[in-house]
mmCIF file of C-alpha atoms and ligand atoms in Angstrom:
data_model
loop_
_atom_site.group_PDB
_atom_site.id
_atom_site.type_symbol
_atom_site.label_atom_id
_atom_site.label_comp_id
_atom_site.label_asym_id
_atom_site.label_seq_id
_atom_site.Cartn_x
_atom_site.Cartn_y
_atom_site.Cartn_z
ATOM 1 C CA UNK A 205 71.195 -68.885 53.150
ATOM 2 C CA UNK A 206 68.692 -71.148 54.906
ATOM 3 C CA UNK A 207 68.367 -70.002 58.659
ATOM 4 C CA UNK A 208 68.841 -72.701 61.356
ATOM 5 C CA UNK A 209 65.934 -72.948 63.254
ATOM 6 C CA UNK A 210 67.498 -73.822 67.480
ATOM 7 C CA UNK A 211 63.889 -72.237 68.764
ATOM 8 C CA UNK A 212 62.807 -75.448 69.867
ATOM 9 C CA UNK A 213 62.909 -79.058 68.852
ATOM 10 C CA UNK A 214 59.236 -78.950 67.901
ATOM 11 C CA UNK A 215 60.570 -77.087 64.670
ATOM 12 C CA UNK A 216 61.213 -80.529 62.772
ATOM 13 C CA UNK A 217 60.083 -81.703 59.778
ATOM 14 C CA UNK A 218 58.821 -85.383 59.071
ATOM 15 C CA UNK A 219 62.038 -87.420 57.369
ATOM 16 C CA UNK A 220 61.023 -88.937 54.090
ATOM 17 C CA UNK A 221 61.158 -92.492 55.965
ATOM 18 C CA UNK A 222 58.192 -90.956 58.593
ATOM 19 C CA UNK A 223 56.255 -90.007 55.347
ATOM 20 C CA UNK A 224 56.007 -93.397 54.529
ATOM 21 C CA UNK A 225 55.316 -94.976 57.327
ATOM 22 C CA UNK A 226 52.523 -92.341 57.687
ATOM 23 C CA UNK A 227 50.945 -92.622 54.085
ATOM 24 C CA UNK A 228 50.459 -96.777 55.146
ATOM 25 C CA UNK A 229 48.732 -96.518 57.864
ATOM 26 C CA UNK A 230 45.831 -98.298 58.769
ATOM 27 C CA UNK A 231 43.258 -96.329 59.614
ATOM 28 C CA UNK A 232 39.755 -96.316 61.314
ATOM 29 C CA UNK A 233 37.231 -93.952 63.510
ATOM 30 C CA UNK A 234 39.135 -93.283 66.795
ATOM 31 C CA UNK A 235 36.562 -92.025 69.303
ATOM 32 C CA UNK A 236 35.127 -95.334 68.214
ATOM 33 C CA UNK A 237 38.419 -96.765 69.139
ATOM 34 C CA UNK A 238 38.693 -98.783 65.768
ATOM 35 C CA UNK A 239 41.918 -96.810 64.525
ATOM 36 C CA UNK A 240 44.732 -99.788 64.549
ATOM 37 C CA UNK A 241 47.479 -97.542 64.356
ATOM 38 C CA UNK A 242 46.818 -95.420 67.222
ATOM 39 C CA UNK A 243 45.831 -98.281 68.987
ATOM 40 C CA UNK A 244 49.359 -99.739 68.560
ATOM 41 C CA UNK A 245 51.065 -96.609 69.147
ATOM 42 C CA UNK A 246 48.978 -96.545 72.865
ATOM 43 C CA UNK A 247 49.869 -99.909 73.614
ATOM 44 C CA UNK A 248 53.546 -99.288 72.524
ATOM 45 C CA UNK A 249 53.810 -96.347 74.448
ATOM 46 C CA UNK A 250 52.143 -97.843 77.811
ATOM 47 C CA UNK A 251 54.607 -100.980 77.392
ATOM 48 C CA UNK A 252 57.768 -99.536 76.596
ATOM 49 C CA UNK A 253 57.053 -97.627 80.515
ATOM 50 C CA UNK A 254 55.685 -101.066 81.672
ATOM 51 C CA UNK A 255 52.419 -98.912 81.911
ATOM 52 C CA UNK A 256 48.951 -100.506 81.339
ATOM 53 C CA UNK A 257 47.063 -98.032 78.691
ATOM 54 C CA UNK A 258 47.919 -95.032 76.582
ATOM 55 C CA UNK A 259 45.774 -92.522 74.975
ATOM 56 C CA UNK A 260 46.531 -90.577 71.401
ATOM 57 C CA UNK A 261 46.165 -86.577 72.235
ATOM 58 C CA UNK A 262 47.025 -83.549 70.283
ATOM 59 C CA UNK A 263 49.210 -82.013 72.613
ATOM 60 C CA UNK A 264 51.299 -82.109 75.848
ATOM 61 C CA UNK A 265 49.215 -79.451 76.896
ATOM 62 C CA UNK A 266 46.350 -81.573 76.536
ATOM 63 C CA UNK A 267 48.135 -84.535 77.874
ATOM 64 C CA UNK A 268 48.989 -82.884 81.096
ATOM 65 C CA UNK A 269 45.642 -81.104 80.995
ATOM 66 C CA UNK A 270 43.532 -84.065 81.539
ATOM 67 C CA UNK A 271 46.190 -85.620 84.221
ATOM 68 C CA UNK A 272 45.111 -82.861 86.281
ATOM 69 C CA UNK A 273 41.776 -82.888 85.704
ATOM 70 C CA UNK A 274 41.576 -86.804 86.727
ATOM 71 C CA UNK A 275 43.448 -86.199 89.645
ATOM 72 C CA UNK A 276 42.058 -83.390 91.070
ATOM 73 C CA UNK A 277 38.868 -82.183 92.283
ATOM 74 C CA UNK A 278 37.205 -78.633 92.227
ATOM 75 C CA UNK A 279 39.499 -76.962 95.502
ATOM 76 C CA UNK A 280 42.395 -78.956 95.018
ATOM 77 C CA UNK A 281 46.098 -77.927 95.335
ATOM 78 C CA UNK A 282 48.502 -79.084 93.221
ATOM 79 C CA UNK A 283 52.625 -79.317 93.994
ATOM 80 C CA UNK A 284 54.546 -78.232 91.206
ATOM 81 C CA UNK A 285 57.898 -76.434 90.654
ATOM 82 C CA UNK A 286 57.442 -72.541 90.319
ATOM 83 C CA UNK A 287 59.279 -73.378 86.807
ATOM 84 C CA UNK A 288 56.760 -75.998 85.633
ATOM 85 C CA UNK A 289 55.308 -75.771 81.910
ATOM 86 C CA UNK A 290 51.698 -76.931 83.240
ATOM 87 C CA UNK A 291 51.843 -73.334 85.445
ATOM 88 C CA UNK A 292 53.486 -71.090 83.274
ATOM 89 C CA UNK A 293 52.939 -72.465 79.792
ATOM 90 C CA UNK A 294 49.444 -73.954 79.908
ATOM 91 C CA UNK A 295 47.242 -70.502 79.936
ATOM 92 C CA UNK A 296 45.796 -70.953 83.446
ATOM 93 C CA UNK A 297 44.699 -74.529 82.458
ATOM 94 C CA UNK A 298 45.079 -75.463 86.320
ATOM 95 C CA UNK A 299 42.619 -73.255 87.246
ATOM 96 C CA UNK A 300 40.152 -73.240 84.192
ATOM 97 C CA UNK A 301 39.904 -76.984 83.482
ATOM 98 C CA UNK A 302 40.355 -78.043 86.695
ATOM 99 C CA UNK A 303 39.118 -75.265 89.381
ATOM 100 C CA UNK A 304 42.101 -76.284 91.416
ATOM 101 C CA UNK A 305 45.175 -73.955 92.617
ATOM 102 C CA UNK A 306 48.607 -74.761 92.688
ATOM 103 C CA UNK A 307 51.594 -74.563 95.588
ATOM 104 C CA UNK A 308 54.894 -73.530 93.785
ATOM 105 C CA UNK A 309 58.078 -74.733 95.055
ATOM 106 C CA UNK A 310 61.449 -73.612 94.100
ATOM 107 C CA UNK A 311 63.085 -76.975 93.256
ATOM 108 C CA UNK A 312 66.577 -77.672 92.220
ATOM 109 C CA UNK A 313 66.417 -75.886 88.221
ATOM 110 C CA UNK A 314 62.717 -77.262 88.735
ATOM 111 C CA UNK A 315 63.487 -80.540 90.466
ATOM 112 C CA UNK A 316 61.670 -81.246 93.366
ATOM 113 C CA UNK A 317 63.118 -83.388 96.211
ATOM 114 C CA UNK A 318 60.746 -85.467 98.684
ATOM 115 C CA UNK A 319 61.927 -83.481 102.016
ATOM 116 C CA UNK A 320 60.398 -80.538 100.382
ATOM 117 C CA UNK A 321 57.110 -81.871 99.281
ATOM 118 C CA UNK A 322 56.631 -83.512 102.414
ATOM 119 C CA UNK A 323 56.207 -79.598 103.916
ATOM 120 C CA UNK A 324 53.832 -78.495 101.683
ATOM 121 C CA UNK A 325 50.977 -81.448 101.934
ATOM 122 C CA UNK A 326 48.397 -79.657 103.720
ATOM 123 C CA UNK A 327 46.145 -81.082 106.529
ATOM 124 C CA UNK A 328 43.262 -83.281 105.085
ATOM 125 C CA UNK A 329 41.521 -81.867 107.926
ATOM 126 C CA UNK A 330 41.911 -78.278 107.551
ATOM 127 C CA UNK A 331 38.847 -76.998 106.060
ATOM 128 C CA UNK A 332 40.469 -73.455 105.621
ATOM 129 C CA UNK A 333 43.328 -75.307 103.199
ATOM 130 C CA UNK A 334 42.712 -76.189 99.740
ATOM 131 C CA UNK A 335 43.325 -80.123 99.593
ATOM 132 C CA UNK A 336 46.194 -81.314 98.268
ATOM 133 C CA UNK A 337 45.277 -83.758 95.390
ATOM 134 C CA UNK A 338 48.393 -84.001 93.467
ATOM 135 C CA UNK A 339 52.233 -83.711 92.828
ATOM 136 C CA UNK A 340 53.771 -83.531 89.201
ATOM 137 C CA UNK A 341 57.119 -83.337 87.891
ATOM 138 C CA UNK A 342 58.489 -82.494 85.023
ATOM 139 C CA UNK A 343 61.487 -84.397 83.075
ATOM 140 C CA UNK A 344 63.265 -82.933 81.254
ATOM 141 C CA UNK A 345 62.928 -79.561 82.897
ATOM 142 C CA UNK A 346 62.152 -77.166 80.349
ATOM 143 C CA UNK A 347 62.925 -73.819 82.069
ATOM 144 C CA UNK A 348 65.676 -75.670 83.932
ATOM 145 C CA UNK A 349 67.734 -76.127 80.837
ATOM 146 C CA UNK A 350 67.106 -79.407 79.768
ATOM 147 C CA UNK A 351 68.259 -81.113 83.251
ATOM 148 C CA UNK A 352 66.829 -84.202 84.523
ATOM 149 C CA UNK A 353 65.836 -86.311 87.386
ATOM 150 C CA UNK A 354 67.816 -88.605 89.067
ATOM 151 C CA UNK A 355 65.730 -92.028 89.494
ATOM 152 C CA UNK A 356 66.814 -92.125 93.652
ATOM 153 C CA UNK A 357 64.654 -88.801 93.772
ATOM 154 C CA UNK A 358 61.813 -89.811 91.885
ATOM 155 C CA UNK A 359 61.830 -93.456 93.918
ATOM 156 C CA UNK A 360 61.301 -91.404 97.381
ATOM 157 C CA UNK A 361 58.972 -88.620 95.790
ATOM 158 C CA UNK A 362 56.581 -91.508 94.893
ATOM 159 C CA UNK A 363 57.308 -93.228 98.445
ATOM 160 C CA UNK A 364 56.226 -90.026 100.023
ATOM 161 C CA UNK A 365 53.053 -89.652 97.787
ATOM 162 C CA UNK A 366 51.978 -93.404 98.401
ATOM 163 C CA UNK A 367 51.912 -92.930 102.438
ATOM 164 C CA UNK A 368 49.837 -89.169 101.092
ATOM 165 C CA UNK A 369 47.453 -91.316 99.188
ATOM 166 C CA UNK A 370 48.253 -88.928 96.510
ATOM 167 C CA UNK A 371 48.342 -89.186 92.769
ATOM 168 C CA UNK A 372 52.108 -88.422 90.911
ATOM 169 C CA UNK A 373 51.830 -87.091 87.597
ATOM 170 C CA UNK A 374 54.872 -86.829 84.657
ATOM 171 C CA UNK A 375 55.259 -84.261 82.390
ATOM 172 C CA UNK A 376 57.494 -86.073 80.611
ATOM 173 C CA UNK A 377 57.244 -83.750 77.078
ATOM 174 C CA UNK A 378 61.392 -84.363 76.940
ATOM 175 C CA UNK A 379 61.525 -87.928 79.146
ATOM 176 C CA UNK A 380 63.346 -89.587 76.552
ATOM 177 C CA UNK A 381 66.038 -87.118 76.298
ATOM 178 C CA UNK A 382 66.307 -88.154 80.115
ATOM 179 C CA UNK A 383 66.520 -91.771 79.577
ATOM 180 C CA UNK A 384 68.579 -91.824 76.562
ATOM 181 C CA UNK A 385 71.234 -89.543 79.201
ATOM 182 C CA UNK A 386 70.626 -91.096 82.574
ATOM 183 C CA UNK A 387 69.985 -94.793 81.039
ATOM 184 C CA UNK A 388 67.381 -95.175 83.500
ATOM 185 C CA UNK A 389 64.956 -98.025 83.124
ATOM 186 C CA UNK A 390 61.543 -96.676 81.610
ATOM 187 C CA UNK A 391 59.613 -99.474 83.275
ATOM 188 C CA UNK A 392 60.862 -97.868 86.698
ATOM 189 C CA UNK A 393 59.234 -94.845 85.594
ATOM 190 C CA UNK A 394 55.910 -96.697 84.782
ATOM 191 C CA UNK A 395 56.131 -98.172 88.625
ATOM 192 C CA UNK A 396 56.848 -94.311 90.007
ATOM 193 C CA UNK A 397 54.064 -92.781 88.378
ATOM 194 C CA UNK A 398 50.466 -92.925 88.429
ATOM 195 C CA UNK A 399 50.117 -90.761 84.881
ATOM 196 C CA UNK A 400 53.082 -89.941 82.517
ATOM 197 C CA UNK A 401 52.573 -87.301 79.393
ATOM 198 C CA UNK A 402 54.852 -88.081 76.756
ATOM 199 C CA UNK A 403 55.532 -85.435 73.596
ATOM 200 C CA UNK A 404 55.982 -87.543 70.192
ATOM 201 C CA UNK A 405 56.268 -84.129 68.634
ATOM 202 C CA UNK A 406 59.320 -82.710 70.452
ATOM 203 C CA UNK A 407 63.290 -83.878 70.084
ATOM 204 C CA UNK A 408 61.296 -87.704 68.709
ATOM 205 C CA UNK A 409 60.744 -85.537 65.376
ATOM 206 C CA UNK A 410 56.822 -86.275 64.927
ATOM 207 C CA UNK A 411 54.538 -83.343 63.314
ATOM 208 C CA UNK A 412 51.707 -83.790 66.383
ATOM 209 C CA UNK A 413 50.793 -85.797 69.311
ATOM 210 C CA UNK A 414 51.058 -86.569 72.945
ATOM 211 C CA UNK A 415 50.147 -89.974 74.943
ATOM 212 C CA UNK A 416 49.106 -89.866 78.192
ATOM 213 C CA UNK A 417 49.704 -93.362 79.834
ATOM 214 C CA UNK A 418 48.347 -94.832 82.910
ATOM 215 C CA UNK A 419 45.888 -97.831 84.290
ATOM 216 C CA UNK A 420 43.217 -98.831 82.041
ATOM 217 C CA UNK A 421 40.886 -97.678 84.454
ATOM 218 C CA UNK A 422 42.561 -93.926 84.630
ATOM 219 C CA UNK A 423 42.608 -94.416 81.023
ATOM 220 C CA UNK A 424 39.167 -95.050 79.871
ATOM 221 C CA UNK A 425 38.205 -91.858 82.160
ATOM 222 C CA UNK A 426 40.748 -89.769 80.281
ATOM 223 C CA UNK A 427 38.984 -90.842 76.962
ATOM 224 C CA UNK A 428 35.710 -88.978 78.678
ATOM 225 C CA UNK A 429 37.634 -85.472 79.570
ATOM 226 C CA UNK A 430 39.716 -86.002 76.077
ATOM 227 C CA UNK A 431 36.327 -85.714 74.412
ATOM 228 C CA UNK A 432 34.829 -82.318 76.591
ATOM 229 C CA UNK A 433 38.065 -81.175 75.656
ATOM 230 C CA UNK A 434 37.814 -81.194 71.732
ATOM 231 C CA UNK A 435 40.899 -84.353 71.493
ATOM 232 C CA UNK A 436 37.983 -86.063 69.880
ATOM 233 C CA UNK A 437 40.474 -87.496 66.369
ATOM 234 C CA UNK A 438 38.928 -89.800 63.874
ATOM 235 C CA UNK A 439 41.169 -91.102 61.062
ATOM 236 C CA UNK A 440 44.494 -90.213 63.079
ATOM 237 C CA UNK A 441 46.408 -93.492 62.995
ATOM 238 C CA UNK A 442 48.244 -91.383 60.109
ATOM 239 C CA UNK A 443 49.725 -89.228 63.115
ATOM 240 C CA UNK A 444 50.472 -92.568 65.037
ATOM 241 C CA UNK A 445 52.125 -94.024 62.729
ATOM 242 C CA UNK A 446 54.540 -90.997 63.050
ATOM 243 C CA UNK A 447 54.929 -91.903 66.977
ATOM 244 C CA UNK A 448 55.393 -95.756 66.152
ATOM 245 C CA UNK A 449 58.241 -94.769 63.421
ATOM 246 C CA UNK A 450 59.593 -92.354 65.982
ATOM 247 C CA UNK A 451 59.709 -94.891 69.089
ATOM 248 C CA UNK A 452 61.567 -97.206 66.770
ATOM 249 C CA UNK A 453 64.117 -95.089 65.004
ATOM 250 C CA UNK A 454 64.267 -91.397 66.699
ATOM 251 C CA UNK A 455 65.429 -92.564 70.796
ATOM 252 C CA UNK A 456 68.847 -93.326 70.242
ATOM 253 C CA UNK A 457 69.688 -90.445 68.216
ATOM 254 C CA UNK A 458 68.913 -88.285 70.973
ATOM 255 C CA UNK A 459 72.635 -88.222 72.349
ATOM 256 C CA UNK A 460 73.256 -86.531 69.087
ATOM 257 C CA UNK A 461 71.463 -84.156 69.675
ATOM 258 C CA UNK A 462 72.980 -83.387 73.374
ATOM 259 C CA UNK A 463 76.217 -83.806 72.125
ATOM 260 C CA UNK A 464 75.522 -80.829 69.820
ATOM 261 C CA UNK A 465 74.020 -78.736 72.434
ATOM 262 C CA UNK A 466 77.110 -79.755 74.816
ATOM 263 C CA UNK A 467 79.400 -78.107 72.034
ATOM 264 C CA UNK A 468 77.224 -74.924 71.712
ATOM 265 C CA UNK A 469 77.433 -74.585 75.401
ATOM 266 C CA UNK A 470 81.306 -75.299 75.730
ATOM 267 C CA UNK A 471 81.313 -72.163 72.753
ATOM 268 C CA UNK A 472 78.921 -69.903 74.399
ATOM 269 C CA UNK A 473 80.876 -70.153 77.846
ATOM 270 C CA UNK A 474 83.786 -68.314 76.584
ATOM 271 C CA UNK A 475 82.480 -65.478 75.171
ATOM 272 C CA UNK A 476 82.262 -62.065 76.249
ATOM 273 C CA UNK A 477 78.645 -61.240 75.604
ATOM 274 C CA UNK A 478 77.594 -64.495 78.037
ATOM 275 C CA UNK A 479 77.441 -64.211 81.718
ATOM 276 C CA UNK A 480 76.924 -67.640 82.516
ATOM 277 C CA UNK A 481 75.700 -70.989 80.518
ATOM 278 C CA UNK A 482 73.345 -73.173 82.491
ATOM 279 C CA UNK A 483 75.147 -76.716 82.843
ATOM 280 C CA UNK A 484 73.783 -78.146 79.326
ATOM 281 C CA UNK A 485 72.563 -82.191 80.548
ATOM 282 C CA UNK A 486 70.547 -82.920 77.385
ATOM 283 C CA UNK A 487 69.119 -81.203 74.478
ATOM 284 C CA UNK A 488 68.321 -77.405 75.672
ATOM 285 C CA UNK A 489 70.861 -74.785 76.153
ATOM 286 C CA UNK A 490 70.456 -71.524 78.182
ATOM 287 C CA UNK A 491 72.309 -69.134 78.584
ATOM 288 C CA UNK A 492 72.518 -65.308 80.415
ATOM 289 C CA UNK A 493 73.715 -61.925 78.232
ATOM 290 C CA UNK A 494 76.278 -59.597 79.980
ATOM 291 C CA UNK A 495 75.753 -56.067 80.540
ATOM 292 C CA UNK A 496 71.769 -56.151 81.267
ATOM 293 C CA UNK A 497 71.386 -57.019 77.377
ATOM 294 C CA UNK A 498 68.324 -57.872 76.457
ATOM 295 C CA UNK A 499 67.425 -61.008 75.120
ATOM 296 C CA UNK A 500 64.937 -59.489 72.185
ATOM 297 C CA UNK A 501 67.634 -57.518 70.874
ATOM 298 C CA UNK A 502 70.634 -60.569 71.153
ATOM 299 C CA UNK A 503 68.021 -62.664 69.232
ATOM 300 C CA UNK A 504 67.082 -60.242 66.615
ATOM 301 C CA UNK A 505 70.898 -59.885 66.161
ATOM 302 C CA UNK A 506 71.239 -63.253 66.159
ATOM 303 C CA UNK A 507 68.814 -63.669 62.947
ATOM 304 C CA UNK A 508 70.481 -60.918 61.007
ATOM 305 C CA UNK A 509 73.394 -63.790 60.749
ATOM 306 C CA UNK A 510 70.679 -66.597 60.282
ATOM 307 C CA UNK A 511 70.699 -68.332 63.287
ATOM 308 C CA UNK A 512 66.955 -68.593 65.536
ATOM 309 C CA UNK A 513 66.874 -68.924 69.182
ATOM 310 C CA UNK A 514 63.928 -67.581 71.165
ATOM 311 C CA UNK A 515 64.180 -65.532 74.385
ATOM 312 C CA UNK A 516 63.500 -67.026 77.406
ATOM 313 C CA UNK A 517 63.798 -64.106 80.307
ATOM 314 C CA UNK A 518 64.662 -60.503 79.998
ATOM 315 C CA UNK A 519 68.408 -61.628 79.778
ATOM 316 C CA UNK A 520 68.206 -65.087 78.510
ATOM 317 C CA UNK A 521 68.267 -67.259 75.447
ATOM 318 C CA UNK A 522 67.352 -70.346 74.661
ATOM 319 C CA UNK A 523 69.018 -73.029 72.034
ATOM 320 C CA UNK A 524 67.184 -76.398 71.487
ATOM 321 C CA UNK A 525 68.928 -78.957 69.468
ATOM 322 C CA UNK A 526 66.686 -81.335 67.733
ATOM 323 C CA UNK A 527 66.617 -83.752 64.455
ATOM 324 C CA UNK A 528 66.708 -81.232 61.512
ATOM 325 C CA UNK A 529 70.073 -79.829 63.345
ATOM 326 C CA UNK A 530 72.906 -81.221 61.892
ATOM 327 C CA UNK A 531 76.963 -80.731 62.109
ATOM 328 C CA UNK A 532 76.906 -78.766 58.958
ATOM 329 C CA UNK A 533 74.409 -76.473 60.724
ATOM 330 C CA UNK A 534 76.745 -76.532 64.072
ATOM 331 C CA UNK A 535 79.389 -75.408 62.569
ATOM 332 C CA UNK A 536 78.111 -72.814 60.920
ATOM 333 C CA UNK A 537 76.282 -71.228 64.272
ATOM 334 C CA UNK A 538 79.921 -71.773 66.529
ATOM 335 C CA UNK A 539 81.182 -69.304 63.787
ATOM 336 C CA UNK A 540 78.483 -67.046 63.770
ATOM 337 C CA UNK A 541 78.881 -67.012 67.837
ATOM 338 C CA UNK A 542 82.292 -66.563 67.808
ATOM 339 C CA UNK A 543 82.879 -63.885 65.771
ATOM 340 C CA UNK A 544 79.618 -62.254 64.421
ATOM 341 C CA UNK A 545 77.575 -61.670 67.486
HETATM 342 C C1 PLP B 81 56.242 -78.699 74.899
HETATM 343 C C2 PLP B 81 55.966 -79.062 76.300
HETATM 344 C C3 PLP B 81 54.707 -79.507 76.700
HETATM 345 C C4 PLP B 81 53.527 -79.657 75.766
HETATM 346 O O1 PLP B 81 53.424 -78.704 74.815
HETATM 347 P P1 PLP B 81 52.449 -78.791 73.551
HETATM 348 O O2 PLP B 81 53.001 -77.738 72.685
HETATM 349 O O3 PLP B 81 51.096 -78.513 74.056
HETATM 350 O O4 PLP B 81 52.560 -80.167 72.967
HETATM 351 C C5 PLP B 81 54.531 -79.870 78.015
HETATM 352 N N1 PLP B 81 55.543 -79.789 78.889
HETATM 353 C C6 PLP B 81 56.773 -79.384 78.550
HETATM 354 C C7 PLP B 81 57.859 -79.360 79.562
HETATM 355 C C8 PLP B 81 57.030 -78.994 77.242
HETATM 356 O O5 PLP B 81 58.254 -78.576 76.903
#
């Protein structure tokens, strides 16, 4: 029996369809900017947010990486949720690449509010403080179980960081899970936020890549810490042509996707091993064992009846629904929950 793969929606494999489209693409030399493709895909990207520029990287990680790094200075201080994948899932990178620190603040499931951010903006003046260069969000929140923004929030968070002077960064690795759920305008977002990361290679299906988006200006200095960094790609409009297949045919799909992981929550709620399900908004589900269980030893169970999830805390697991999940696939893993584990 194949095993179904709810790790993480980064688990996908191209669909025939994305094959094609990537075996006829155009090509050229892309750190001489003469690759077609991923010069579509950036412009694509930056309009769909109303945004002016995009850049091609390999990851989100890099992505969100060089957002900091053009933000920020050496002694900077950046706001972020305590539950934020550029702090706990980017090895350091805040401090390495950048030199900076960051102030953690224990958001709503990782969603910040403007009242709070307001109190943690240190004194310009205050040599003894480290300067506060930068807020970022992230939407979807990851470690927050997939939940997302409202726009009213992100509207006075940029407010507040326009009278700061300071820069607002998305990690938006999951954003379009939270449009395709909130129906939020992207262009709002593009207004909002000075830098967005987007992930081509999460619940959109693609093997690689991340765009960063922002003003051409922001943009052609990215391409200069893109380089230091090793994001350097030559003939990768292949890989675009991946993201420009996926913005046209993977968005809308996404509510299957949460519908599926709405269905594995509703099952997971009523069972005895689960303490408590996190309120599933789009594509990720979490949930808590009973009885101190620990998470390596549910998932390891969990395998034996061909079903992978990954732990995410002593006592909790993590589902993600993606596009290689299908109702077949459901079914099978609401039977394996309800009776074999
Ligand atoms: C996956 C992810 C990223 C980027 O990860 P890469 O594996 O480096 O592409 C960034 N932020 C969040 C919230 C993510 O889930």
């Amino acid at each position: 029996m194949a095993l179904i793969d709810l790790r993480s929606d980064t688990v996908t494999k191209p669909t025939l369809a994305m094959k094609e489209a990537m075996m006829e693409a155009q090509v050229g030399d892309d750190v001489f900017q003469e690759d077609s493709t991923v010069i579509a895909l950036e412009q694509k990207t930056a309009d769909y947010f109303g945004m002016e520029a995009g850049i091609f990287c390999p990851s989100g990680t890099m992505t969100n990486q060089i957002a900091i790094r053009l933000h920020t200075q050496p002694q900077s201080e950046v706001i972020c949720d305590e539950k934020s994948h550029i702090y706990l899932y980017e090895g350091g990178g805040i401090a390495y690449n950048s030199l900076s620190s960051v102030r953690l603040l224990q958001g709503d499931r990782g969603r910040l509010n403007a009242e709070m951010i307001a109190d943690q903006i240190n004194n310009p003046d205050d040599i003894h403080a480290a300067v506060t260069s930068l807020v970022s969000l992230e939407n979807t929140v990851n470690k927050g179980g997939g939940c997302f923004y409202d726009i009213k929030d992100i509207k006075a968070i940029s407010s507040l960081c326009k009278t700061h002077n300071l820069p607002l960064h998305l990690d938006g690795a999951r954003v379009f899970n939270a449009l395709v759920s909130s129906g939020d305008n992207p262009k709002d977002y593009g207004q909002y936020f000075d830098t967005i990361s987007i992930c081509l290679s999460k619940g959109l299906g693609c093997p690689v890549g991340s765009v960063l988006l922002g003003s051409e200006s922001t943009i052609k200095k990215a391409r200069r810490i893109r380089k230091v960094l090793g994001g350097g790609m030559r003939q990768v409009g292949f890989l675009a042509a991946a993201g420009i297949y996926a913005l046209d045919h993977h968005i809308n799909r996404l509510v299957e996707d949460h519908i599926r992981a709405r269905l594995l929550g509703e099952a997971l709620q009523s069972q005895s091993f689960v303490e408590y399900v996190l309120p599933v908004d789009t594509n990720i589900v979490i949930f808590r064992l009973s009885d101190k269980q620990l998470a390596t030893d549910f998932v390891a169970k969990l395998q034996k009846h061909g079903v992978l999830a990954v732990p995410f805390g002593k006592h909790d697991v993590r589902f993600v629904t993606h596009l290689d999940f299908n109702d077949a696939q459901l079914a099978q893993t609401l039977t394996v929950l309800k009776s074999a584990v």
